[in-house]
Coordinates of C-alpha atoms in Angstrom, one line a residue:
Chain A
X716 CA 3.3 20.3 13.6
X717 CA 4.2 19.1 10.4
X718 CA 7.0 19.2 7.4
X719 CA 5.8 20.6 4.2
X720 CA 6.1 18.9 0.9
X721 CA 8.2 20.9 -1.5
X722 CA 9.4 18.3 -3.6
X723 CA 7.1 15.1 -3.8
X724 CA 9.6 13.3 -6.3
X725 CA 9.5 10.1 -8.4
X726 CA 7.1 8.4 -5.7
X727 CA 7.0 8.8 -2.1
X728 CA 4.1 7.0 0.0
X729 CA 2.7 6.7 3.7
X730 CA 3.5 3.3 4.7
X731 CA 3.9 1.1 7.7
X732 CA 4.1 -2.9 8.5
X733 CA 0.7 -3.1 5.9
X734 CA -2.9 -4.0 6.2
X735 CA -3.7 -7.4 7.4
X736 CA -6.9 -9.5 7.6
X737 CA -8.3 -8.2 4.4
X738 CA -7.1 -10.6 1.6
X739 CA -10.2 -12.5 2.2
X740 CA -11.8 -9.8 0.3
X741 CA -9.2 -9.1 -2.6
X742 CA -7.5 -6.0 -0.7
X743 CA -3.7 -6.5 -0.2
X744 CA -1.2 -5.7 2.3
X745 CA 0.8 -3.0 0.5
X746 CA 3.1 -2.2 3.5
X747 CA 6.9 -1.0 3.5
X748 CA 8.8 -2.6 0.6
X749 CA 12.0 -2.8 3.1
X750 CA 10.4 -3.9 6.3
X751 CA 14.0 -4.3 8.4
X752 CA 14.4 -0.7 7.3
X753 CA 11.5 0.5 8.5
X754 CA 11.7 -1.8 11.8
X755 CA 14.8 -0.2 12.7
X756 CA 13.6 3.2 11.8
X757 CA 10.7 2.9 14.5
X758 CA 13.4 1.8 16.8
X759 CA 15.7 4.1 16.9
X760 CA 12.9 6.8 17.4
X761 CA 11.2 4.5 20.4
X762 CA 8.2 4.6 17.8
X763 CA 5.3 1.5 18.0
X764 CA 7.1 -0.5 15.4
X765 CA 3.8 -0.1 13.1
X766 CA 4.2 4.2 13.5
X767 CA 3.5 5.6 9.8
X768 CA 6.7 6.8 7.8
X769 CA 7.5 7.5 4.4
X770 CA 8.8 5.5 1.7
X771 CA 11.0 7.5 -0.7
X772 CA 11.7 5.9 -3.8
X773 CA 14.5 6.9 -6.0
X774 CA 15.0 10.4 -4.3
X775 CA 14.7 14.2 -6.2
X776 CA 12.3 14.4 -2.8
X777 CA 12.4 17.2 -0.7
X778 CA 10.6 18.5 2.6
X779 CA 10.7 21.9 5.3
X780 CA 10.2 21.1 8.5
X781 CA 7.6 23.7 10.4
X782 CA 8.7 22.8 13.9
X783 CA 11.2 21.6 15.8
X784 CA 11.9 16.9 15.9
X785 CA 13.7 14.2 15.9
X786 CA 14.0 11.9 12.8
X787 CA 15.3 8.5 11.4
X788 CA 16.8 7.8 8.7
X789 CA 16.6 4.3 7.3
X790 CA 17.1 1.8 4.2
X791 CA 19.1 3.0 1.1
X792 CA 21.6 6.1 0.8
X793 CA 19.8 8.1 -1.3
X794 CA 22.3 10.9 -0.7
X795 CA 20.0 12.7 2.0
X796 CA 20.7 16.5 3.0
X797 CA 19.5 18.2 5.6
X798 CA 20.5 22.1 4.9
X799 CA 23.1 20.6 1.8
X800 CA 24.6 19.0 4.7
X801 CA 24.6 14.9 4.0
X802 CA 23.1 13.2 6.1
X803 CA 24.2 9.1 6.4
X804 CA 21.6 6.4 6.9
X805 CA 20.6 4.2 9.5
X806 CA 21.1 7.2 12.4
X807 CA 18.9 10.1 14.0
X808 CA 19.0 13.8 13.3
X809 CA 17.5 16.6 15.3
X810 CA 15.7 19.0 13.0
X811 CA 14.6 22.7 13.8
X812 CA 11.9 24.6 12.3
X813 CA 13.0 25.4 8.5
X814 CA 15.2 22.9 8.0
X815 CA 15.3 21.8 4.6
X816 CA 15.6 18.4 4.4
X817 CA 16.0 16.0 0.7
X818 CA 16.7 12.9 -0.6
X819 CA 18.4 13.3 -4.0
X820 CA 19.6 10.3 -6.1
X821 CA 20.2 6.8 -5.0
X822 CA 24.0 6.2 -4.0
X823 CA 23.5 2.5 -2.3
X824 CA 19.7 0.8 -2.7
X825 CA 16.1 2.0 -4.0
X826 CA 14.1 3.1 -1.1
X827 CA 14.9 5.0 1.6
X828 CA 12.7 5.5 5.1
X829 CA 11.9 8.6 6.6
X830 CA 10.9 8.1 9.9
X831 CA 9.6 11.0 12.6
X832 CA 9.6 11.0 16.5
X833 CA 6.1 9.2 17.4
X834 CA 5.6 8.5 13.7
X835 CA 3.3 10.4 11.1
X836 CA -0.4 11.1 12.2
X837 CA -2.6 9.4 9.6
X838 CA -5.5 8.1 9.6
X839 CA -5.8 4.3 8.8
X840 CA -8.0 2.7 6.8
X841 CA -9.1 -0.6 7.0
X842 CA -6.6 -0.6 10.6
X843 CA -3.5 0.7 8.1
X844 CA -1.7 3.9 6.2
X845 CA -0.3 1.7 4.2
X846 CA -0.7 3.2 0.2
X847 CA -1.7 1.1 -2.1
X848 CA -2.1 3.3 -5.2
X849 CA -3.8 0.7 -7.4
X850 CA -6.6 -0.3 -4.7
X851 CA -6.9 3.4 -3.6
X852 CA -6.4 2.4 -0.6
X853 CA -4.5 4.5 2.2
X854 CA -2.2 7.5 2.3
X855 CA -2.6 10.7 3.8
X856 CA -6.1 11.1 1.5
X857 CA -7.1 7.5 2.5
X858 CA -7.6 7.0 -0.9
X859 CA -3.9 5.9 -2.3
X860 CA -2.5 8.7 -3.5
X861 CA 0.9 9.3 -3.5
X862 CA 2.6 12.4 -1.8
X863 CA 2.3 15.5 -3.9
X864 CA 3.9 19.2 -3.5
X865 CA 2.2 21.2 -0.5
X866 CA 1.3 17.8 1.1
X867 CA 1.2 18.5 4.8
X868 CA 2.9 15.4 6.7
X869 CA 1.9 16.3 10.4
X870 CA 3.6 14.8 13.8
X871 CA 3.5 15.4 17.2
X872 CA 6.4 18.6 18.1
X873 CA 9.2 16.9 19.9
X874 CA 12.5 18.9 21.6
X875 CA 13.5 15.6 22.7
X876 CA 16.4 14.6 20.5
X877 CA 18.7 11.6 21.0
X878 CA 21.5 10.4 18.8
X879 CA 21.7 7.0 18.0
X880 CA 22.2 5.1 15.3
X881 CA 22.0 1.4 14.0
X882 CA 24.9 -0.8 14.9
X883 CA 27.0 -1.7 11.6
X884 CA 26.3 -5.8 12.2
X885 CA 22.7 -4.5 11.7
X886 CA 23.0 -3.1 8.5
X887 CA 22.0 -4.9 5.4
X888 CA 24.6 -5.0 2.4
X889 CA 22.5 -3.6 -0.6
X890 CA 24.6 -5.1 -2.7
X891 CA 24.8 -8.5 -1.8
X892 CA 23.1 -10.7 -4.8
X893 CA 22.5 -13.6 -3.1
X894 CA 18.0 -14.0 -3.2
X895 CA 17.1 -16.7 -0.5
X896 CA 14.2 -19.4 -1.7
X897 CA 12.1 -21.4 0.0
X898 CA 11.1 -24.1 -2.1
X899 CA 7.4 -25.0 -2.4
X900 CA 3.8 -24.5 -3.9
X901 CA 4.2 -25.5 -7.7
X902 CA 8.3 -26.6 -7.6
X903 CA 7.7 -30.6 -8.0
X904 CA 5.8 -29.6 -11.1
X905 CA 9.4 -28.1 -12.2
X906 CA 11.5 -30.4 -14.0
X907 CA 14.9 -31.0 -12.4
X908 CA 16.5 -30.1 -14.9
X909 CA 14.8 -26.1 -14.9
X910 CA 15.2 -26.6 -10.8
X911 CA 19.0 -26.8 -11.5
X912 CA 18.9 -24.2 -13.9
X913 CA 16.6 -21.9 -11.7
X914 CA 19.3 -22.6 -8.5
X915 CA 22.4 -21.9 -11.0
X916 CA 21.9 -19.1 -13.5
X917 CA 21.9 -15.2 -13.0
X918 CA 19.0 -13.2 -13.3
X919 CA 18.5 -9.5 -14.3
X920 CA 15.7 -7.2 -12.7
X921 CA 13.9 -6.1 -15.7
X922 CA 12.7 -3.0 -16.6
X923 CA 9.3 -4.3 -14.8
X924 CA 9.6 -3.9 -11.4
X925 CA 7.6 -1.9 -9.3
X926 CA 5.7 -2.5 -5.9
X927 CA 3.7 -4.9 -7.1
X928 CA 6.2 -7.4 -8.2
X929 CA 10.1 -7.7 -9.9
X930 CA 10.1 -8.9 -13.6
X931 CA 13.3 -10.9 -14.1
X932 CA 15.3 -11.7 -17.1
X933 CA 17.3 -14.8 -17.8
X934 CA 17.2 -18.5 -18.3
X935 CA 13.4 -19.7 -19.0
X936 CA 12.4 -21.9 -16.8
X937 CA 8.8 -23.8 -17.1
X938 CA 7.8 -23.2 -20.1
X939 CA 6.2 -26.5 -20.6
X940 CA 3.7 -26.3 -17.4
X941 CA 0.2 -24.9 -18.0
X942 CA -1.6 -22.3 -15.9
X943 CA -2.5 -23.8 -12.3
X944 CA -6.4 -23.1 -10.8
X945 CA -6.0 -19.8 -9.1
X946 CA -4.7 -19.8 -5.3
X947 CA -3.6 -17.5 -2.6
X948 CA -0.2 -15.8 -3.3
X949 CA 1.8 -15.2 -0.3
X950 CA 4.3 -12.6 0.2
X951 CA 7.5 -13.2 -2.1
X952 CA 6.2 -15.8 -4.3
X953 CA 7.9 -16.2 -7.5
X954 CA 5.8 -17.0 -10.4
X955 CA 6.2 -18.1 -14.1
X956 CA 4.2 -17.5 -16.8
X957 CA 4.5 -18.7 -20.1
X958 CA 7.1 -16.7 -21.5
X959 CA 9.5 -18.4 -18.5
X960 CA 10.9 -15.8 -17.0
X961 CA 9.9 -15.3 -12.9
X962 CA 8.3 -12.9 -11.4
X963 CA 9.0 -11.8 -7.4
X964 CA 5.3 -11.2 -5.9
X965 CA 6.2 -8.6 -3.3
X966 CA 4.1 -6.1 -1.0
X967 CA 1.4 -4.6 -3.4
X968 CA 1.1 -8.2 -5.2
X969 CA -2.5 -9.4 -6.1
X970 CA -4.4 -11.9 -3.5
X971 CA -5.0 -14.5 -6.0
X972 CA -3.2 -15.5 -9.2
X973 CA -3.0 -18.7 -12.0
X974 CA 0.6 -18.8 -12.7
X975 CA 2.5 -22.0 -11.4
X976 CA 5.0 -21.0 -8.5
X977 CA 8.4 -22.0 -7.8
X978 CA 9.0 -21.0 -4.7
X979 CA 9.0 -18.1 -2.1
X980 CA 11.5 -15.4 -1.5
X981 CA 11.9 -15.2 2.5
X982 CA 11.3 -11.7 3.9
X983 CA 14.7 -10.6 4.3
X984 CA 15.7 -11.4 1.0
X985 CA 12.6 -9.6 0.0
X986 CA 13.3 -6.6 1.3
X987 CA 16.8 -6.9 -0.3
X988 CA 15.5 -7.1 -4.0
X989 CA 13.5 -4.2 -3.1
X990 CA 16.3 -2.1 -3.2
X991 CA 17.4 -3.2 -6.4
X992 CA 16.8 -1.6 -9.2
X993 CA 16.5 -2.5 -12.8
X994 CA 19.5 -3.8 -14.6
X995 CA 20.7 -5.1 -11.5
X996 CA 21.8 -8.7 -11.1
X997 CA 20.6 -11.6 -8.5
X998 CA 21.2 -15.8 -8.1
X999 CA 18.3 -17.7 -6.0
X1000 CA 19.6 -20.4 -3.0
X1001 CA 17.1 -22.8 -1.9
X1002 CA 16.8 -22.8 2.0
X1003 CA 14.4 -24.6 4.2
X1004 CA 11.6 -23.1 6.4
X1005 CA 13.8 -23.7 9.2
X1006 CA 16.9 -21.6 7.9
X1007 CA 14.0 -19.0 6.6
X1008 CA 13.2 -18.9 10.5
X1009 CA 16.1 -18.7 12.0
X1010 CA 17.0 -15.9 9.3
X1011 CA 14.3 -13.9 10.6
X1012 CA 14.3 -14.4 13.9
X1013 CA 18.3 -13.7 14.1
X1014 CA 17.3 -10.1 12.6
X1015 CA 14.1 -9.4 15.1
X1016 CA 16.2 -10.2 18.4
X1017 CA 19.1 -7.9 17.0
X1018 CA 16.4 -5.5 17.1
X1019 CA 14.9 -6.2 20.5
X1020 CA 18.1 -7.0 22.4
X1021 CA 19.0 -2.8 20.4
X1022 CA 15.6 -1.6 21.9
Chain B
X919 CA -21.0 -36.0 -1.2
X920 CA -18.6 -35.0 -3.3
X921 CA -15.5 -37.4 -4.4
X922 CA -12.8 -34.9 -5.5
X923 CA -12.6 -33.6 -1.3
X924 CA -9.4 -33.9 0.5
X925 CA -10.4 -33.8 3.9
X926 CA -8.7 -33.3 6.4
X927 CA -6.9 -31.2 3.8
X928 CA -3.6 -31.3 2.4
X929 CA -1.3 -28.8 4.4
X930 CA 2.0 -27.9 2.7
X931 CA 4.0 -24.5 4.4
X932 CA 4.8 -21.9 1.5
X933 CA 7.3 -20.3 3.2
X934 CA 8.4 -19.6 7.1
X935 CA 5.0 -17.5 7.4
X936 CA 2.8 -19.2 5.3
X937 CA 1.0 -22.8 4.5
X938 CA -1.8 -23.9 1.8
X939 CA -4.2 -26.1 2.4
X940 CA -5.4 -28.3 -0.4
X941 CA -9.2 -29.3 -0.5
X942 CA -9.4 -30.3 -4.5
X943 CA -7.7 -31.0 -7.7
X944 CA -10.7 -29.8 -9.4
X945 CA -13.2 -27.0 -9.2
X946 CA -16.2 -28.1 -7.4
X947 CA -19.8 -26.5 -5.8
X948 CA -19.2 -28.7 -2.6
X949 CA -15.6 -28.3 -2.2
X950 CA -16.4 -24.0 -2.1
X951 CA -18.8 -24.9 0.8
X952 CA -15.8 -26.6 2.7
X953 CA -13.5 -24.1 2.1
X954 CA -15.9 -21.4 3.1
X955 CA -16.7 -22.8 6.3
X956 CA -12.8 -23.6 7.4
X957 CA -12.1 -20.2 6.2
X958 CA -14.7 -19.5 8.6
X959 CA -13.4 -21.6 11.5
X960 CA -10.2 -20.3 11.3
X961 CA -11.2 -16.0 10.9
X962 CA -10.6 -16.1 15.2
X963 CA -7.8 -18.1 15.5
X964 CA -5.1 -16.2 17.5
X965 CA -1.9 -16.0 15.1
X966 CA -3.3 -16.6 12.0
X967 CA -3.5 -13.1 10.3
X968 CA -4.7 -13.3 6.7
X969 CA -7.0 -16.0 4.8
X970 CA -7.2 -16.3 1.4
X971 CA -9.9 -18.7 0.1
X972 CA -9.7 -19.9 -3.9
X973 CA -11.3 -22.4 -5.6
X974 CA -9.5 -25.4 -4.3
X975 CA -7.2 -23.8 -1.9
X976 CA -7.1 -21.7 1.3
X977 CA -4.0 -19.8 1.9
X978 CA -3.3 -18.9 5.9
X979 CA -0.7 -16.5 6.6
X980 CA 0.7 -16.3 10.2
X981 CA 2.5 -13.9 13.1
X982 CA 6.0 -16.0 13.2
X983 CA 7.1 -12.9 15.5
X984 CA 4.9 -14.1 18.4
X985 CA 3.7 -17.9 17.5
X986 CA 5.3 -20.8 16.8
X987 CA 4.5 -22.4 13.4
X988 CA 4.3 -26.0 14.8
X989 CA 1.6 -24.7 17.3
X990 CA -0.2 -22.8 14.5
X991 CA -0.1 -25.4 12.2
X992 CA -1.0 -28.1 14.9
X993 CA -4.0 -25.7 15.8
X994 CA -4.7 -25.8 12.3
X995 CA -5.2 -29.4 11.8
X996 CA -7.5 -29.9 15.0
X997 CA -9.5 -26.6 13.9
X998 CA -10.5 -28.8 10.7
X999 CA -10.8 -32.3 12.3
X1000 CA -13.4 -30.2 15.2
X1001 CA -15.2 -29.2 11.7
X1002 CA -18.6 -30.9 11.0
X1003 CA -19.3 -31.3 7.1
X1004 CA -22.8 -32.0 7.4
X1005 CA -23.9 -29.5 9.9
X1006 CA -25.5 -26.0 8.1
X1007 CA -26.5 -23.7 10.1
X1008 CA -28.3 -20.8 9.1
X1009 CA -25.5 -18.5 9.9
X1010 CA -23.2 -20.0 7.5
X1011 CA -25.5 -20.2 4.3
X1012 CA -25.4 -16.3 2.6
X1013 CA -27.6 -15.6 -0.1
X1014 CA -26.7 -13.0 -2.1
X1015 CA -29.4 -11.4 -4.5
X1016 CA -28.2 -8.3 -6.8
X1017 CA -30.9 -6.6 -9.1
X1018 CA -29.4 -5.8 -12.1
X1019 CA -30.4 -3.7 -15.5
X1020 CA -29.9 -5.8 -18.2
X1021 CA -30.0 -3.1 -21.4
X1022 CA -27.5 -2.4 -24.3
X1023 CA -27.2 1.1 -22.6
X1024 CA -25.3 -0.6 -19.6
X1025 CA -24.6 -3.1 -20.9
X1026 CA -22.5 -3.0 -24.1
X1027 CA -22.2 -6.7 -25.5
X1028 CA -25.8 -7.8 -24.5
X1029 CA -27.0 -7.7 -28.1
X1030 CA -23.7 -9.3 -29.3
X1031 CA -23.1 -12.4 -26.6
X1032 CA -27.2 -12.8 -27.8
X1033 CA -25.9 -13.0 -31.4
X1034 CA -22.7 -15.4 -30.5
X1035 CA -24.9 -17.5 -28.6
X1036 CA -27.8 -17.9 -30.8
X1037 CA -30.3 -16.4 -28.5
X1038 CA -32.4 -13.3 -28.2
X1039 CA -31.8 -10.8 -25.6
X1040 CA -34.7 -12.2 -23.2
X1041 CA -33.4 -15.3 -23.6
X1042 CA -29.8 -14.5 -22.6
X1043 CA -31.0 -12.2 -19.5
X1044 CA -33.7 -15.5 -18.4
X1045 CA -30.4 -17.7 -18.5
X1046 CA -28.3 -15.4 -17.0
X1047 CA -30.5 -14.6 -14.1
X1048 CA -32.3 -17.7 -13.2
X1049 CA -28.9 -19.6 -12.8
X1050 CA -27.6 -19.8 -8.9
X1051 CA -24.5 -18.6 -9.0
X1052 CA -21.0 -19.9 -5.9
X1053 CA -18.7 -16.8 -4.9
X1054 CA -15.6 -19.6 -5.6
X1055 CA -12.6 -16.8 -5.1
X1056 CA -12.1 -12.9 -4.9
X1057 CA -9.3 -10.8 -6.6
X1058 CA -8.5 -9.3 -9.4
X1059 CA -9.5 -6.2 -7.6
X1060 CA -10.8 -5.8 -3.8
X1061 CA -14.3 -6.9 -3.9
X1062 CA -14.4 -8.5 -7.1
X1063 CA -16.1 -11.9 -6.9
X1064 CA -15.6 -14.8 -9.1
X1065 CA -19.1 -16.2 -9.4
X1066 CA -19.6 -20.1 -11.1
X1067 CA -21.2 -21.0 -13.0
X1068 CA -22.7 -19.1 -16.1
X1069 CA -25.1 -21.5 -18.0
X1070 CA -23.1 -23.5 -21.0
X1071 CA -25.3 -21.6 -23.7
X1072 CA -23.8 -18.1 -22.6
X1073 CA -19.7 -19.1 -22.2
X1074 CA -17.8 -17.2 -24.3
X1075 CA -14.4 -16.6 -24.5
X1076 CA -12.9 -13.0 -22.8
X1077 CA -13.4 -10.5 -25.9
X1078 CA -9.8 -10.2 -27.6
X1079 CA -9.4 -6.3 -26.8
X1080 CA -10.3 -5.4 -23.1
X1081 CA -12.1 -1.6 -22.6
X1082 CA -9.6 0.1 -20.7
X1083 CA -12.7 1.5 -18.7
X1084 CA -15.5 -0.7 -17.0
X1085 CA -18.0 1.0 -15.1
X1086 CA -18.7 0.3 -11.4
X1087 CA -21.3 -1.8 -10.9
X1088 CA -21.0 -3.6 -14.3
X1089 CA -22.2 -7.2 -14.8
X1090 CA -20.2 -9.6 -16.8
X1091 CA -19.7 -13.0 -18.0
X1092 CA -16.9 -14.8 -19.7
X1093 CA -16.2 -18.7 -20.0
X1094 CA -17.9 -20.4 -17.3
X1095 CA -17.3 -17.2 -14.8
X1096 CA -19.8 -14.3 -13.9
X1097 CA -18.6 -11.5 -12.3
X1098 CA -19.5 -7.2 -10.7
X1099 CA -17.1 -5.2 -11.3
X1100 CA -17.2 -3.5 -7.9
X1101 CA -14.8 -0.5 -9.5
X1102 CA -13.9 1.1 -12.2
X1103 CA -11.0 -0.7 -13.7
X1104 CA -10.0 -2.3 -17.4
X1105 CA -12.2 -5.6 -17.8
X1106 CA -12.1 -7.7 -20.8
X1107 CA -15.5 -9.7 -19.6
X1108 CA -18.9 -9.3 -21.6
X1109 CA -20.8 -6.7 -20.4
X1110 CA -24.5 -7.4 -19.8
X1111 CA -26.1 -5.2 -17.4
X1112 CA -25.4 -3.2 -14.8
X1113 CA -26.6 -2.9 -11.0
X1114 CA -27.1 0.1 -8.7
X1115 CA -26.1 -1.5 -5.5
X1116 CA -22.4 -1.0 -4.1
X1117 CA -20.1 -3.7 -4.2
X1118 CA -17.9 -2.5 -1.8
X1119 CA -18.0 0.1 0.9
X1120 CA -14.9 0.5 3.2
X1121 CA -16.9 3.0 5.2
X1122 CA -19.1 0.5 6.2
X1123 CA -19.3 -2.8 8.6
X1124 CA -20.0 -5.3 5.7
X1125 CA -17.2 -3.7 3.7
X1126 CA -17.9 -6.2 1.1
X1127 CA -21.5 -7.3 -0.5
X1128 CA -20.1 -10.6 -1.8
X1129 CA -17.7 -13.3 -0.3
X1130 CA -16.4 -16.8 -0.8
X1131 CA -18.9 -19.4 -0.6
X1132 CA -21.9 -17.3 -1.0
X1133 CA -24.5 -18.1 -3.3
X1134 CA -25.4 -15.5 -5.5
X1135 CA -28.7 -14.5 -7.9
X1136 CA -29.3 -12.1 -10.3
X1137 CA -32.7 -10.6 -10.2
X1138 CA -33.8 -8.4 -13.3
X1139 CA -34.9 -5.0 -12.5
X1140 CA -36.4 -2.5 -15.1
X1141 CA -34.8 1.1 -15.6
X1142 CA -37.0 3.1 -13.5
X1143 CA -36.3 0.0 -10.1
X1144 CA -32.2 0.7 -11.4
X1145 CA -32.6 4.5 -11.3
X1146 CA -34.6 4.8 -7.9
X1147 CA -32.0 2.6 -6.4
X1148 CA -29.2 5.4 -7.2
X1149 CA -27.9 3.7 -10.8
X1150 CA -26.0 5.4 -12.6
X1151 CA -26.4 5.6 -16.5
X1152 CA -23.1 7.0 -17.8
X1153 CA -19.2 5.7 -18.1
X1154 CA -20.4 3.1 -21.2

């Protein structure tokens, strides 16, 4: 059974944990922008933590359920109804055939998850959903588009309904500023002094910032070092062209790239700045691998000790 | 042998998930060979889950949910040290050989990079295609293959306004770098030919016709050879 698309919205895509063992040949992950969102949406559904769900961005995004499941809701408050009933985040809801459900306008973050009972039936491509809309790459047409109206978003009928939700300790704060750095690739090239001021000043997301990667605005930092011979950009990177001002490499981010690089956001505070939006402020902290680790690793056993 | 090689490499982690390891400060034929055969001893290590080979660099991503990074990065090291430099065995070397059209109708900027460079068309296409060409790095765009190097009488620099269009299948050069587009996307490269095979092909086992490390050619084929192969003449 499936729900039908009535309102596709500002941009809503198929996603899961992203397509890996590709980059190799120049195709990228892509993958959910928030991936503790969409880890706990899987979980509180009993899904395979890599079941398809959909990534609604901004809101004005609205479906109508044909049959009778069980859904998550994860990731930002995008002031989700379900019959103009709101509906909170991080908890499940039983839905019955012609419910109406929509996401509206963000109240608290960017992206909100949409999860179903035994996740969306897509077919991967190259082993993923994940939509990549600039590779044409995934998606419920396999070939990255994103959702339109009278899309058909199919799962397996489920009468099986459990309420549950995601304890509050679990729950990210949106609005926390704080971006966590691990320092590395170009930052010896940095002088100290632009370390200090990269560390100390605030930044502003910029009217840039998409899938691909945040623009920031603020103190330059940089300026002075010339373009490195391209390398491999891993998840999170921050990079600095010319102009000074960083860039946060996120999901949909290109494989290879000639900008010297500061440093690397860690995945959690990745998935934070993704559900910033522009005009929003952020400071960096510089952390060690270990502390990214233990960061990480504190937020998967959460999960597993929940499942 | 080469004397710009750092081998065993230089490993440095990027980030909790993530190291780099450093063949070269330079850009170097011998140094791509290395990489691509590490890149190659590495493809079946368990844990390791994404690759990226550059010029001087390969970029390893790894499962931190289910390995430890010591023991990754431990496995790492010996994988290299196990790694013969001198061995080349028929498996590893990949020749590449793509016909191509060279002709103002597919290719644009043939007349003008023969004007810029002082040669006549012939001349430009003889340089182009009798040069054996490295795959040093892919991205950009999936598939699409930075090839070194284009002979010193044909670099030029990228053309100041980039065609928002570039058809598939396109052959271009600019500065030392030749290149196939292997879709349509904007391309600010000289355009000097085009060739009716298909670059990439996600349907299909190869998925990709080029990778790092091969060695590519360029073989000139006349309009009818581009046509019965299935080019296409339009999108200029």
């Amino acid at each position: 059974m499936a729900f039908n698309v009535i309102k596709p919205g500002m941009l809503a895509l198929v996603q899961d944990l992203g397509r890996h063992g590709y980059q190799h040949l120049g195709v990228t992950t892509g993958g959910a922008m928030d991936e503790y969102a969409f880890r706990w949406g899987n979980a509180l559904l009993d899904n395979d933590s890599h079941a398809p769900q959909i990534e609604i961005t901004f809101g004005m995004f609205a479906v109508e359920a044909q049959a009778a499941t069980s859904i998550a809701i994860t990731g930002a408050d995008l002031g989700a109804t379900l019959n103009d009933q709101y509906l909170e985040p991080w908890q499940t809801y039983a839905i019955h055939k012609g419910d109406i459900l929509a996401f509206h306008q963000p109240q608290v973050g960017l992206r909100a998850y949409l999860a179903v009972k035994g996740g969306f039936v897509v077919d991967p491509v190259l082993g993923s959903v994940a939509t990549v809309m600039r590779e044409q790459l995934g998606g419920l047409t396999g070939v990255g588009d994103k959702l339109s109206k009278g899309d058909v978003l199919v799962f397996q009928t489920s009468h099986q309904h459990q309420a549950r939700h995601v304890p509050r300790l679990a729950r990210p704060d949106y609005l926390q500023s704080q971006i966590n750095v691990v320092t590395g690739y170009q930052y010896q090239q940095f002088s100290r002094l632009d370390q200090a001021r990269f560390f100390s000043s605030t930044y502003t997301l910029s009217q840039h910032c998409d899938r691909m990667g945040y623009r920031l605005e603020g103190q330059a930092i940089g300026q002075e070092l010339s373009g490195i011979i391209s390398e491999g950009i891993t998840y999170g990177a921050i990079q600095v062209p010319s102009d000074g001002q960083p860039i946060v490499l996120l999901r949909d981010r290109q494989t290879i790239g000639g900008y010297p690089k500061i440093g690397c956001v860690t995945n959690l505070s990745g998935a934070l700045l993704s559900q910033k939006k522009p005009g929003d402020q952020i400071h960096f902290r510089a952390i060690n691998v270990a502390e990214a680790e233990y960061e990480r690793h504190l937020q998967l056993a959460r999960l597993q000790q929940w499942r | 042998m080469s004397n710009t090689l750092i081998f065993p490499p230089h490993i440095e982690l990027v980030s909790d998930h993530a190291c780099l390891l450093t063949f070269a400060e330079s850009i170097d034929e011998h140094v791509a060979e290395v990489i691509a055969k590490v890149s190659q001893a590495l493809h079946d290590c368990a844990g390791i889950i994404d690759i990226v080979p550059s010029y001087t660099t390969l970029l390893v991503t790894f499962d931190t949910d289910h390995y430890d990074r010591f023991k990754i990065l431990s496995k790492i090291k010996l994988l290299c040290e196990r790694i013969d430099l001198n061995a080349t065995s028929q498996s590893e070397r990949r020749d590449v050989v793509i016909p191509v059209y060279y002709a103002p109708e597919v290719g644009p900027d043939l007349e003008d990079v023969a004007k810029q460079c002082s040669l006549t068309v012939d001349e430009v296409i003889k340089q182009h295609s009798e040069t054996v060409y490295r795959a040093y790095a892919i991205g950009f765009a999936p598939g699409f293959a930075f090839l070194g190097n284009t002979p010193e009488a044909l670099r030029l620099p990228r053309k100041t306004t980039p065609r928002l269009k570039v058809p598939r299948g396109s052959v271009a050069i600019a500065e030392q770098q030749s290149a196939v587009y292997p879709s349509e996307t904007p391309g600010g490269w000289h355009l000097l030919g085009r060739t009716p095979l298909t670059l990439v092909d996600w349907q299909s086992d190869s998925l990709a016709l080029i990778q790092v490390g091969d060695r590519v050619r360029f073989e000139p084929i006349s309009r009818e050879q581009f046509i019965a192969q299935g080019g296409q003449l339009d999108g200029v």
